[in-house]
Coordinates of C-alpha atoms and ligand atoms in Angstrom, one line a residue:
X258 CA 125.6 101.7 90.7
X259 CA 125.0 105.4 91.5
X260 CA 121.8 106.7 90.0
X261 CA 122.9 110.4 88.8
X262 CA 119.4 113.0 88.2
X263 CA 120.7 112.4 84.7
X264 CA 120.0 108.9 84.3
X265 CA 117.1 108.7 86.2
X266 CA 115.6 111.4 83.6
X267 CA 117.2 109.9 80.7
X268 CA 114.5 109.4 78.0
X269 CA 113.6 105.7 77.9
X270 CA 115.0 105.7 74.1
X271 CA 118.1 106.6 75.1
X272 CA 118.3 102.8 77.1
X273 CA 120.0 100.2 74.7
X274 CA 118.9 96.9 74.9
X275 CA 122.4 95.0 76.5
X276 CA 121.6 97.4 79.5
X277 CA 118.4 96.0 79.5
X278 CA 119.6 92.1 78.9
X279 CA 122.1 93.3 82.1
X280 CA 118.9 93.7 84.2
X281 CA 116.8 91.1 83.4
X282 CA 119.4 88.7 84.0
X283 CA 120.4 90.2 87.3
X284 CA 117.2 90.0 88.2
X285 CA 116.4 86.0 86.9
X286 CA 118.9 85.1 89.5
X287 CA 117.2 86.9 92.6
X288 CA 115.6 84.0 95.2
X289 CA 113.2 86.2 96.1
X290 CA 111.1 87.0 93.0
X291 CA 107.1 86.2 94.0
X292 CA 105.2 83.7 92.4
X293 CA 101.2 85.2 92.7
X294 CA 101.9 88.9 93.2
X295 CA 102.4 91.2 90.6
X296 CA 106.5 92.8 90.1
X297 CA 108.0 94.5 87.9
X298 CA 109.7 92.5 85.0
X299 CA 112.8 94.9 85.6
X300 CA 113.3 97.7 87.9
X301 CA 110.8 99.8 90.1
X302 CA 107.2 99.4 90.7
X303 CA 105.0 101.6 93.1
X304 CA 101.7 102.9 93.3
X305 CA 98.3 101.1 91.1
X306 CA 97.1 103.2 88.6
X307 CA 93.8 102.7 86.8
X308 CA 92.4 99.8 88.0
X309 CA 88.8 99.2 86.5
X310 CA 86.9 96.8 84.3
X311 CA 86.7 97.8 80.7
X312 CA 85.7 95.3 77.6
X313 CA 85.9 92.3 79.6
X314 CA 88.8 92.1 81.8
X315 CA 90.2 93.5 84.8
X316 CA 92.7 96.7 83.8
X317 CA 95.3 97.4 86.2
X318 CA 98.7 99.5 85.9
X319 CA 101.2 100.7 87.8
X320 CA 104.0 103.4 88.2
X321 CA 107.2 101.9 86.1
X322 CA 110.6 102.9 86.0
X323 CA 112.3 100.0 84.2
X324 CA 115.8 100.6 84.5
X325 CA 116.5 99.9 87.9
X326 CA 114.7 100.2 91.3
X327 CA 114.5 103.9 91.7
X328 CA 112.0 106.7 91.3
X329 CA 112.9 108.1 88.0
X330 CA 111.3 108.9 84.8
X331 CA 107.9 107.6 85.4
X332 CA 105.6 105.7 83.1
X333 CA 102.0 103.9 83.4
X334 CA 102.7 99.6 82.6
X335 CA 99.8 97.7 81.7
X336 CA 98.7 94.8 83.2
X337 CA 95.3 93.0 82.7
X338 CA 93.5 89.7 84.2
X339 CA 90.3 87.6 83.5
X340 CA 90.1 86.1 87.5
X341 CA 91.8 88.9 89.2
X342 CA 94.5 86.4 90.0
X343 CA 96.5 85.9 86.6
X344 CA 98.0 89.3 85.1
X345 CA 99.7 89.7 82.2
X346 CA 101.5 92.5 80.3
X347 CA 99.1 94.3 77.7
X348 CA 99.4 96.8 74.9
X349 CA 99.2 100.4 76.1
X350 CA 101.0 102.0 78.6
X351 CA 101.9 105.7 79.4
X352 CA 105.0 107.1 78.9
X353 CA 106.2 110.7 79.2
X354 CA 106.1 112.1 75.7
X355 CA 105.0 115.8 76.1
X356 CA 105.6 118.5 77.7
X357 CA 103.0 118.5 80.1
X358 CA 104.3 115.1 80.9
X359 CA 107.9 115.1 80.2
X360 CA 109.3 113.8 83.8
X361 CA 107.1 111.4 84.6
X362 CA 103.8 110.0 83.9
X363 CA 102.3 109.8 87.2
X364 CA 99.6 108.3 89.3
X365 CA 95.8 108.0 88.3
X366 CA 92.9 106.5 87.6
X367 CA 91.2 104.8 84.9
X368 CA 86.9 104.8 84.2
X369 CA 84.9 103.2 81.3
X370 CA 83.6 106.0 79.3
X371 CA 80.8 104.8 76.4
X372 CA 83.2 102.3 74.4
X373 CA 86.9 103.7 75.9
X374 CA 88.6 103.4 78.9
X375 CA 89.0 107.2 80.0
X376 CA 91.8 106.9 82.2
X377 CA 93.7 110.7 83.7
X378 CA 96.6 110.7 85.4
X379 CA 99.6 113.1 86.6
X380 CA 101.9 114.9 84.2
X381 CA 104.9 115.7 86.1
X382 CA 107.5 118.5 84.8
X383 CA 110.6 119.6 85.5
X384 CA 112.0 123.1 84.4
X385 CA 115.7 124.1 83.7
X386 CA 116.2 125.6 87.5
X387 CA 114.5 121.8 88.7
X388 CA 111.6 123.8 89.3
X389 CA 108.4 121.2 89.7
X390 CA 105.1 121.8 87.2
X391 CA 102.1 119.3 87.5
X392 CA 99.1 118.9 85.3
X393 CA 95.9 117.1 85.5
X394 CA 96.0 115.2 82.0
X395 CA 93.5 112.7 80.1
X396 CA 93.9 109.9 77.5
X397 CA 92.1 107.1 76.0
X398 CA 92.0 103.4 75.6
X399 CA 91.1 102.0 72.9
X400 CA 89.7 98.1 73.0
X401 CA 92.6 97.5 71.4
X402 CA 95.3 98.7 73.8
X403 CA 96.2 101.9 71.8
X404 CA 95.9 104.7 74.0
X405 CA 95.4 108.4 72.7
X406 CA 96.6 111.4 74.7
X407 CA 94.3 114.6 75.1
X408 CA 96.1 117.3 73.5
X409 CA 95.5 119.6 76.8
X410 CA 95.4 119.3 80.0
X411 CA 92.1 118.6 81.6
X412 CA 93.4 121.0 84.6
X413 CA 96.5 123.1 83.6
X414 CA 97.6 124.9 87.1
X415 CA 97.1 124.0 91.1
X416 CA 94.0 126.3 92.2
X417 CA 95.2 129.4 94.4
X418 CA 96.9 128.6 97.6
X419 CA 98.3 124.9 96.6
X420 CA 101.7 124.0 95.8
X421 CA 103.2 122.2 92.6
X422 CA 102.4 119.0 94.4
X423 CA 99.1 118.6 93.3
X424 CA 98.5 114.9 91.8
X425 CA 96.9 111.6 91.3
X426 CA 93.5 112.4 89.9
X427 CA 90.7 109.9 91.0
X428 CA 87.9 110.4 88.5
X429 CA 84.2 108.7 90.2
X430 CA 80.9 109.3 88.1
X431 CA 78.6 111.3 90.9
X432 CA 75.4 111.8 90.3
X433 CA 74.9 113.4 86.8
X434 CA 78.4 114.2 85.8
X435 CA 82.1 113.5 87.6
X436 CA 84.0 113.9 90.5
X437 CA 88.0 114.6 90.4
X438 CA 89.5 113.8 93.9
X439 CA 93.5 115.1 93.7
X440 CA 96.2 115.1 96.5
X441 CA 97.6 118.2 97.4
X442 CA 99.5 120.8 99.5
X443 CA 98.9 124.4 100.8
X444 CA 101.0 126.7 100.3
X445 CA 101.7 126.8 104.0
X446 CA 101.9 123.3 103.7
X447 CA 98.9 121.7 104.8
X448 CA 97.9 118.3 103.1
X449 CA 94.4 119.0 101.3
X450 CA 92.0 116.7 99.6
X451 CA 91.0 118.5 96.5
X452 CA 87.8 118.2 94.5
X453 CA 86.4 119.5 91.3
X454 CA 83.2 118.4 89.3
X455 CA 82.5 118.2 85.3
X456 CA 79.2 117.6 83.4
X457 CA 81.6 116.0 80.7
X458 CA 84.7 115.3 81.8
X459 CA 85.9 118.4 79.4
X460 CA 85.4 121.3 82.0
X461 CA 86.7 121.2 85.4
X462 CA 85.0 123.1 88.2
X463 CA 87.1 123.5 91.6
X464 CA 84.8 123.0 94.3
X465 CA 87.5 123.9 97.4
X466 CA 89.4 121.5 99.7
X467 CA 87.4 118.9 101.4
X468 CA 86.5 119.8 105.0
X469 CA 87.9 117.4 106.8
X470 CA 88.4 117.7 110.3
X471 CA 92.0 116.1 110.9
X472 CA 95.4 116.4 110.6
X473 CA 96.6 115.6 106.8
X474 CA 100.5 116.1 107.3
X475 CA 102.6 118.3 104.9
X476 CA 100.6 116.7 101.7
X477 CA 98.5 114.3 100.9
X478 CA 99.1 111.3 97.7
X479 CA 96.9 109.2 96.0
X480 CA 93.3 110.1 97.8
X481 CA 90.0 108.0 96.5
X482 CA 86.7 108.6 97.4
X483 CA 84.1 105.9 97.7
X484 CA 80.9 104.4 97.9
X485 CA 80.1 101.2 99.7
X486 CA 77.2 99.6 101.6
X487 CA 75.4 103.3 101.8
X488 CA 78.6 104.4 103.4
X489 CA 81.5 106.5 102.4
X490 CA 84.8 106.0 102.4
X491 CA 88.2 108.1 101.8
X492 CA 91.4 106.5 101.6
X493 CA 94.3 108.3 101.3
X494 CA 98.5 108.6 102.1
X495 CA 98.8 111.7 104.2
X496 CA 102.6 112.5 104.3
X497 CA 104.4 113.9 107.7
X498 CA 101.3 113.3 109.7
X499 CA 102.1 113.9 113.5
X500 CA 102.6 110.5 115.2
X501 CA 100.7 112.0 118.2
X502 CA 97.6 112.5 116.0
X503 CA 97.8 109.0 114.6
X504 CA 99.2 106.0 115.8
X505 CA 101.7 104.8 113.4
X506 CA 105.1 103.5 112.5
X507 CA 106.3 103.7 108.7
X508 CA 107.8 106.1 107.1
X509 CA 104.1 107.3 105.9
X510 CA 100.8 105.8 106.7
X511 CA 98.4 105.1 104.1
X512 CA 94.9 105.5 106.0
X513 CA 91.0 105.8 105.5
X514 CA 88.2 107.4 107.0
X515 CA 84.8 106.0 107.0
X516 CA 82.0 108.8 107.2
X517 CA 78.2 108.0 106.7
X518 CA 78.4 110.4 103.5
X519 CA 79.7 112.3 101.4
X520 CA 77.8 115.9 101.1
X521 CA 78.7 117.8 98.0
X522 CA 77.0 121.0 98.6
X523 CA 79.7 121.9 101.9
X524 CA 82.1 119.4 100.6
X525 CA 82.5 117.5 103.3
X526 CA 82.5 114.0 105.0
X527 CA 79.0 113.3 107.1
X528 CA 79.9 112.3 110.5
X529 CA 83.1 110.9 110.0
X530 CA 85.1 107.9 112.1
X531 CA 88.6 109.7 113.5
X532 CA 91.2 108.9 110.8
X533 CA 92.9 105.0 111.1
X534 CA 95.9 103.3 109.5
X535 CA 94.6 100.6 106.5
X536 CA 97.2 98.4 107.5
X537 CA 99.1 97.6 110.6
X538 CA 102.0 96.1 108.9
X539 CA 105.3 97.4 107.6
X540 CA 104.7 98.0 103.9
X541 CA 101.4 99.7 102.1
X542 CA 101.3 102.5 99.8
X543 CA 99.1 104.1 97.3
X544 CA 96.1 102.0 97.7
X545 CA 93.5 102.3 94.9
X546 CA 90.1 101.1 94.7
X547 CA 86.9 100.9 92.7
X548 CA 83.3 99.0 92.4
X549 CA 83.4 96.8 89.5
X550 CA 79.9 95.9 87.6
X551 CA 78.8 93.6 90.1
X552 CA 79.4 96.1 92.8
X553 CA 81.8 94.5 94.7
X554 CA 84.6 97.3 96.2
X555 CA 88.1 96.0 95.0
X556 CA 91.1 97.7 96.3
X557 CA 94.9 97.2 95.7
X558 CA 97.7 98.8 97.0
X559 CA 101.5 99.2 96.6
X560 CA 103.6 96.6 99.0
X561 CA 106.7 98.9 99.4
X562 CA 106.9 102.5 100.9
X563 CA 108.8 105.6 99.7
X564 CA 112.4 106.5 100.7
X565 CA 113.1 103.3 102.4
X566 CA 116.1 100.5 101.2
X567 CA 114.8 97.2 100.6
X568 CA 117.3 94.5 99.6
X569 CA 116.2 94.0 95.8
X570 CA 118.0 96.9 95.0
X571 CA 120.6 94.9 94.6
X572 CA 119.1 92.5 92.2
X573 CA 117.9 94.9 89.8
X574 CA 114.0 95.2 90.8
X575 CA 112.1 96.1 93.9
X576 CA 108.0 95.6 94.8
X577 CA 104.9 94.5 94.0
X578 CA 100.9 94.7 94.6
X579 CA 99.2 93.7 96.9
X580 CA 96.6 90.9 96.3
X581 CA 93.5 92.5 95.1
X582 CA 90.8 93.0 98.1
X583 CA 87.6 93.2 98.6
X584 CA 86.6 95.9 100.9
X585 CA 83.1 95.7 102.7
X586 CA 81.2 97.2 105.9
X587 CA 80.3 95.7 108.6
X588 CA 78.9 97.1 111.9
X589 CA 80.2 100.0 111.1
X590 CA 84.0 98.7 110.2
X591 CA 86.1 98.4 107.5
X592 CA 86.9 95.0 106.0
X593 CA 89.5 93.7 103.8
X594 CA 90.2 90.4 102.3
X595 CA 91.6 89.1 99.2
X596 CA 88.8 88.2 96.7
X597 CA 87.0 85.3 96.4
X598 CA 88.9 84.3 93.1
X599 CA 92.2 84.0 95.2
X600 CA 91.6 80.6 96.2
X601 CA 92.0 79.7 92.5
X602 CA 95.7 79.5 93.2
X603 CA 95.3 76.6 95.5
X604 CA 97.0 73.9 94.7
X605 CA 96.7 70.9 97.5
X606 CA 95.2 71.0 100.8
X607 CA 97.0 69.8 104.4
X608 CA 95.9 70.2 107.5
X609 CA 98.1 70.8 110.0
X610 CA 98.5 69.0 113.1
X611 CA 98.6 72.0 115.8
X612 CA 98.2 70.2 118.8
X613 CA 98.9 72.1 122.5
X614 CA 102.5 72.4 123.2
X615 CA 103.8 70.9 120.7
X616 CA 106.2 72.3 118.0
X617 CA 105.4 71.8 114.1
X618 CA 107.8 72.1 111.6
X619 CA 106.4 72.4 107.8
X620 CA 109.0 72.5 105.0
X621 CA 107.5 74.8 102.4
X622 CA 108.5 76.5 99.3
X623 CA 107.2 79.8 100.7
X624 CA 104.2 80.1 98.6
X625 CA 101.0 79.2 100.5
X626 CA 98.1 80.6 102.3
X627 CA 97.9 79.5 106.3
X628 CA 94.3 79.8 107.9
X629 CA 94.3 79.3 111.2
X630 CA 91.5 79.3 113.5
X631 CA 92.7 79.7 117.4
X632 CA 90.6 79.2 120.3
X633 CA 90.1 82.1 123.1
X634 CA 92.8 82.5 126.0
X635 CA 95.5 80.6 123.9
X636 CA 99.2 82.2 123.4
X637 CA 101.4 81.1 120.4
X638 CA 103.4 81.8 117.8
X639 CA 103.6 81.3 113.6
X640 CA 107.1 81.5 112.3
X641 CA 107.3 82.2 108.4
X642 CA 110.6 82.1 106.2
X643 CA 111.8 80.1 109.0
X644 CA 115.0 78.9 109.3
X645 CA 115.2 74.7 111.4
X646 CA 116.0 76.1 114.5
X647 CA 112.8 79.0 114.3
X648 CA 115.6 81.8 115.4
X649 CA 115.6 83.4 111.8
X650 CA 112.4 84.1 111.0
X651 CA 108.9 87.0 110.6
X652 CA 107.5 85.7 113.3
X653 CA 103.7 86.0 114.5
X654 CA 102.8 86.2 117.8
X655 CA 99.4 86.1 119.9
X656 CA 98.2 86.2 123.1
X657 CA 94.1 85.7 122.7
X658 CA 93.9 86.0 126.3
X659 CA 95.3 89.4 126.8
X660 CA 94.3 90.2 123.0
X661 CA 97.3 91.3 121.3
X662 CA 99.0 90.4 118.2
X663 CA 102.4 91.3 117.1
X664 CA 104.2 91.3 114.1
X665 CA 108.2 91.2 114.6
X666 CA 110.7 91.2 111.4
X667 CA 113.7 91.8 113.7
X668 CA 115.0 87.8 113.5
X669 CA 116.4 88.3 109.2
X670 CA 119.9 88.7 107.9
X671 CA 118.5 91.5 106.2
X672 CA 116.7 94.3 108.3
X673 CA 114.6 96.9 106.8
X674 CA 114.8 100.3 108.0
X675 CA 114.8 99.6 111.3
X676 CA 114.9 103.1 112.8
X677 CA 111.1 103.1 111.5
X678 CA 110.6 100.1 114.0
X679 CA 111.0 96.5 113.8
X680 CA 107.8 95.2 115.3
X681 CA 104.4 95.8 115.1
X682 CA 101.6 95.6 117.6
X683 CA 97.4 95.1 117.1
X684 CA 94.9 94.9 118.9
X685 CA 92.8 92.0 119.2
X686 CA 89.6 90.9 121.0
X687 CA 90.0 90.0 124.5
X688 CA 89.7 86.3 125.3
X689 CA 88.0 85.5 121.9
X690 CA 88.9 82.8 119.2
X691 CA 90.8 84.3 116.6
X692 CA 91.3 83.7 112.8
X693 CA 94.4 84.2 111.2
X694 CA 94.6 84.2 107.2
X695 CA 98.0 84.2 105.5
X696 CA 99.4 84.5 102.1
X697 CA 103.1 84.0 102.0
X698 CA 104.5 84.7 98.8
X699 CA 108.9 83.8 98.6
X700 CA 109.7 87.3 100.3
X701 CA 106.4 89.0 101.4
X702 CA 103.4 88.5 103.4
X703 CA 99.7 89.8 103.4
X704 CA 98.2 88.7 107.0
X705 CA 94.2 89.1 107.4
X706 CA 92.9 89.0 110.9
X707 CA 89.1 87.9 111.7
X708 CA 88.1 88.0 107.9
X709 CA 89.8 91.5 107.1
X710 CA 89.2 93.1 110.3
X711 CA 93.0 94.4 110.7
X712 CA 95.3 93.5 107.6
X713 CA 99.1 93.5 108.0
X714 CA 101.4 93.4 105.2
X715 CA 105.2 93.1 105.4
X716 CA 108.3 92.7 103.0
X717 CA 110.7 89.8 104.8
X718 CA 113.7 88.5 102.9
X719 CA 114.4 85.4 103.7
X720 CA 118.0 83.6 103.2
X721 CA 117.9 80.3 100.9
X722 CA 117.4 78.0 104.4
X723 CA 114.6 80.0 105.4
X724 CA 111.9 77.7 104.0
X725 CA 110.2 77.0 107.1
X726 CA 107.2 77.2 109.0
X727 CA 106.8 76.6 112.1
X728 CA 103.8 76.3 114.6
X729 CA 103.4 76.5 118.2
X730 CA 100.8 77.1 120.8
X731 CA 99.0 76.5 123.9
X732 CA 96.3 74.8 123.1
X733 CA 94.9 72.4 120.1
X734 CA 94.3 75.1 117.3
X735 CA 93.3 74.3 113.3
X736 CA 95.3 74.9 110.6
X737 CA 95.0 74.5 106.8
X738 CA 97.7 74.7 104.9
X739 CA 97.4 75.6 101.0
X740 CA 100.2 75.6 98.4
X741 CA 99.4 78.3 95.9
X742 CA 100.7 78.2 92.4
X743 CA 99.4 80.3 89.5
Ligands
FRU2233 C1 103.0 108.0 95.6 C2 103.5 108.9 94.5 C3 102.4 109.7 93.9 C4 103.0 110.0 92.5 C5 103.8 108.8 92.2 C6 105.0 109.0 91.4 O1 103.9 106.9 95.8 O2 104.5 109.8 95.0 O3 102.0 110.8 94.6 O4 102.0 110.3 91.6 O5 104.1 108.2 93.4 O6 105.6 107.8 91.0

């Protein structure tokens, strides 16, 4: 189907329900729907938006365009869990209903505020000559669900000097009052972090670009700002960042730096690591994170990347977040690991027999989580969505001696982009053990290294025979082997 401007604008009343039955039955019949990662019911999903803990659950949304898996008229879906693990579709969402929000609702964030969920986001708006408008809006969830929008914007125009793209509001408490961390672009088109403060959340006070001393591309999307373990981090998705300035392969690097602080009154990072990649694999977007009441730092992010084809198109829906991690600090690094609550979805335990040199085969139904623990100077190989013969497959590959790790989805009946590159290389300690955590979920993949060290996530899309897994390598290694169900 070709998706005219029209019907990707088209008001989401406008969409009868048969087109909608049309969709979700397209998509029933797609083999490669996940089982423990959260997708979009119908259409497209992209960045998290929100995510917090409010009245006794986890909140999550995301960025929704229903009627098929394109960017289009955007709106906020609701999701919400008790474990972290198990979401479901709540009450309250946000939909474009103004005019300061009329093509698209877009990304945000969401922060308890006395007995509501304060949660500002993106208004996105479109004149007659296409011309783009963007406002900083608020609204407010009830316990119930119901959400009210403010009346007016909470910031109604890009400060001096930055363009019309000039979104996705991250709103931290800080000190006495609030911080507002937005994307944006110079005129001249520079990425730019922006920041403002409010006693109240009612007026907002522009407190410059932050200084930061590194190349941000031609904009920057969905920044946070954080505080972890007395250290600060910023994560953000700097578009058309100069490959010579950072070492990367997709389309568009989502990427942190880690600085000892924050310092409000020169608005800047203190001492700040150089700028690196959040993860070495093929697909992550948007990430989002936040410390929940018991201080833990939980992050998610968008498995999917902008502008690229992925084969769900076809079927009607395309992408999903990531598990929900738990970032951390130590000696200095970033960590990143699926939450404790994640090994709720194991089912049965097996290990594996990985003696040296010899080849095992492991029929699965491509839902597990792999650990495997690999002694130093030891070369080998972990073949998922594997076809009998290991030729088809996304296949893992280390050498511990020489300490490298690489990623390859090139073996698949259905490549991805591959003019963005169809492997992917990390670095790992020389001639040190290695641990490998996987979780394989029917057509994606979120791989941990050394507890969270270096993560890489990748879409794969397997064909129906593709159920294997297979392990090889050069000397006796351990693996366990977890079926995970919700
Ligand atoms: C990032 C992004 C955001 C924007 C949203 C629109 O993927 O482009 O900057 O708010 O998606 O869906």
């Amino acid at each position: 189907m070709e998706w005219t401007q029209e019907m990707r604008y088209r008001p989401y009343r406008e969409w009868d329900d048969d087109y909608i039955k049309k969709v979700e039955t397209c998509v029933k019949q797609s083999t490669w729907r996940l089982n423990y990662h959260v997708q979009p019911e119908t259409g497209l999903l992209n960045d998290p938006n929100g995510f917090s803990f409010f009245n006794g659950k986890w909140h999550l949304f995301y960025q929704s365009f229903p009627f098929g898996p394109v960017h289009g008229l955007k709106s906020w879906h609701h999701v919400a869990s008790k474990d972290l693990i198990h979401w479901e579709s709540e009450e309250g969402t946000i939909e474009p209903s103004s005019s300061y929000d009329s093509h698209g609702a877009y990304s945000g964030s969401g922060i308890p505020v006395g007995e509501e969920l304060f949660l500002a986001y993106t208004g996105n708006v479109r004149d007659e000559a296409w011309e783009r408008q963007s406002y900083q809006l608020g609204a407010w969830m009830a316990a119930d669900g119901n959400i009210e929008k403010e009346s007016n914007p909470l910031i109604d125009q890009p400060p001096a000097g930055i363009t019309a793209h000039f979104r996705d509001p991250q709103i931290i408490r800080y000190k006495e009052g609030y911080l507002m961390i937005i994307g944006g672009q110079t005129t001249v088109e520079k990425g730019e972090v922006l920041v403002f403060s409010s006693k109240e959340l009612t007026e907002w006070e522009y407190q410059g670009p932050m200084k930061i001393d590194e190349d941000l591309g031609f904009m920057v999307e969905c920044p946070n700002l954080l505080f972890l373990e007395g250290k600060t981090l910023l994560l953000l998705c700097p578009q058309g960042l100069d490959k010579k300035s950072l070492n990367y392969q997709n389309i568009y690097p989502n990427t942190y730096i880690l600085a000892e602080d924050y310092l409000e009154s020169t608005n800047e990072l203190k001492n700040p690591q150089t700028q690196r990649v959040l993860d070495e694999g093929f697909d992550l977007y948007a990430t989002q994170a936040f410390t929940d009441p018991d201080g833990r730092c939980l992050s998610v992010g968008w498995i999917g990347l902008p502008e690229m084809h992925y084969p769900t198109f076809e079927e009607g829906w395309a992408h999903s977040l990531s598990l929900v991690k738990e970032l951390t600090i130590r000696e200095g690094k970033l960590y990143q690991y699926p939450v404790i609550e994640t090994t709720y979805l194991r089912q049965s335990e097996e290990v594996l027999d990985l003696a040296a040199m010899v080849k095992n085969v492991t029929e699965t139904t491509n839902t597990y989580e792999l650990q495997v623990a690999i002694p130093a100077d030891c070369q080998g190989s972990i073949r998922i969505f594997s076809d009998s013969t290991g030729e088809q497959a996304l296949v893992l590959s280390y050498d511990t001696a020489k300490g490298t790790l690489q990623l390859d989805r090139s073996k698949t009946q259905y490549p991805l982009d591959p003019e963005f590159g169809e492997t992917r290389e990390s670095r790992i300690p020389v001639n040190e053990s290695l641990k490998l955590a996987l979780f394989v979920d029917r057509s994606t993949c979120e791989i941990f290294v050394n507890g969270g060290k270096t993560v890489l996530t990748a879409n794969y899309y397997p064909t129906e025979t593709q159920t294997n897994l297979v392990l090889q390598s050069t000397k006796q290694s351990n693996a366990k082997y977890y079926v995970l169900e919700k």
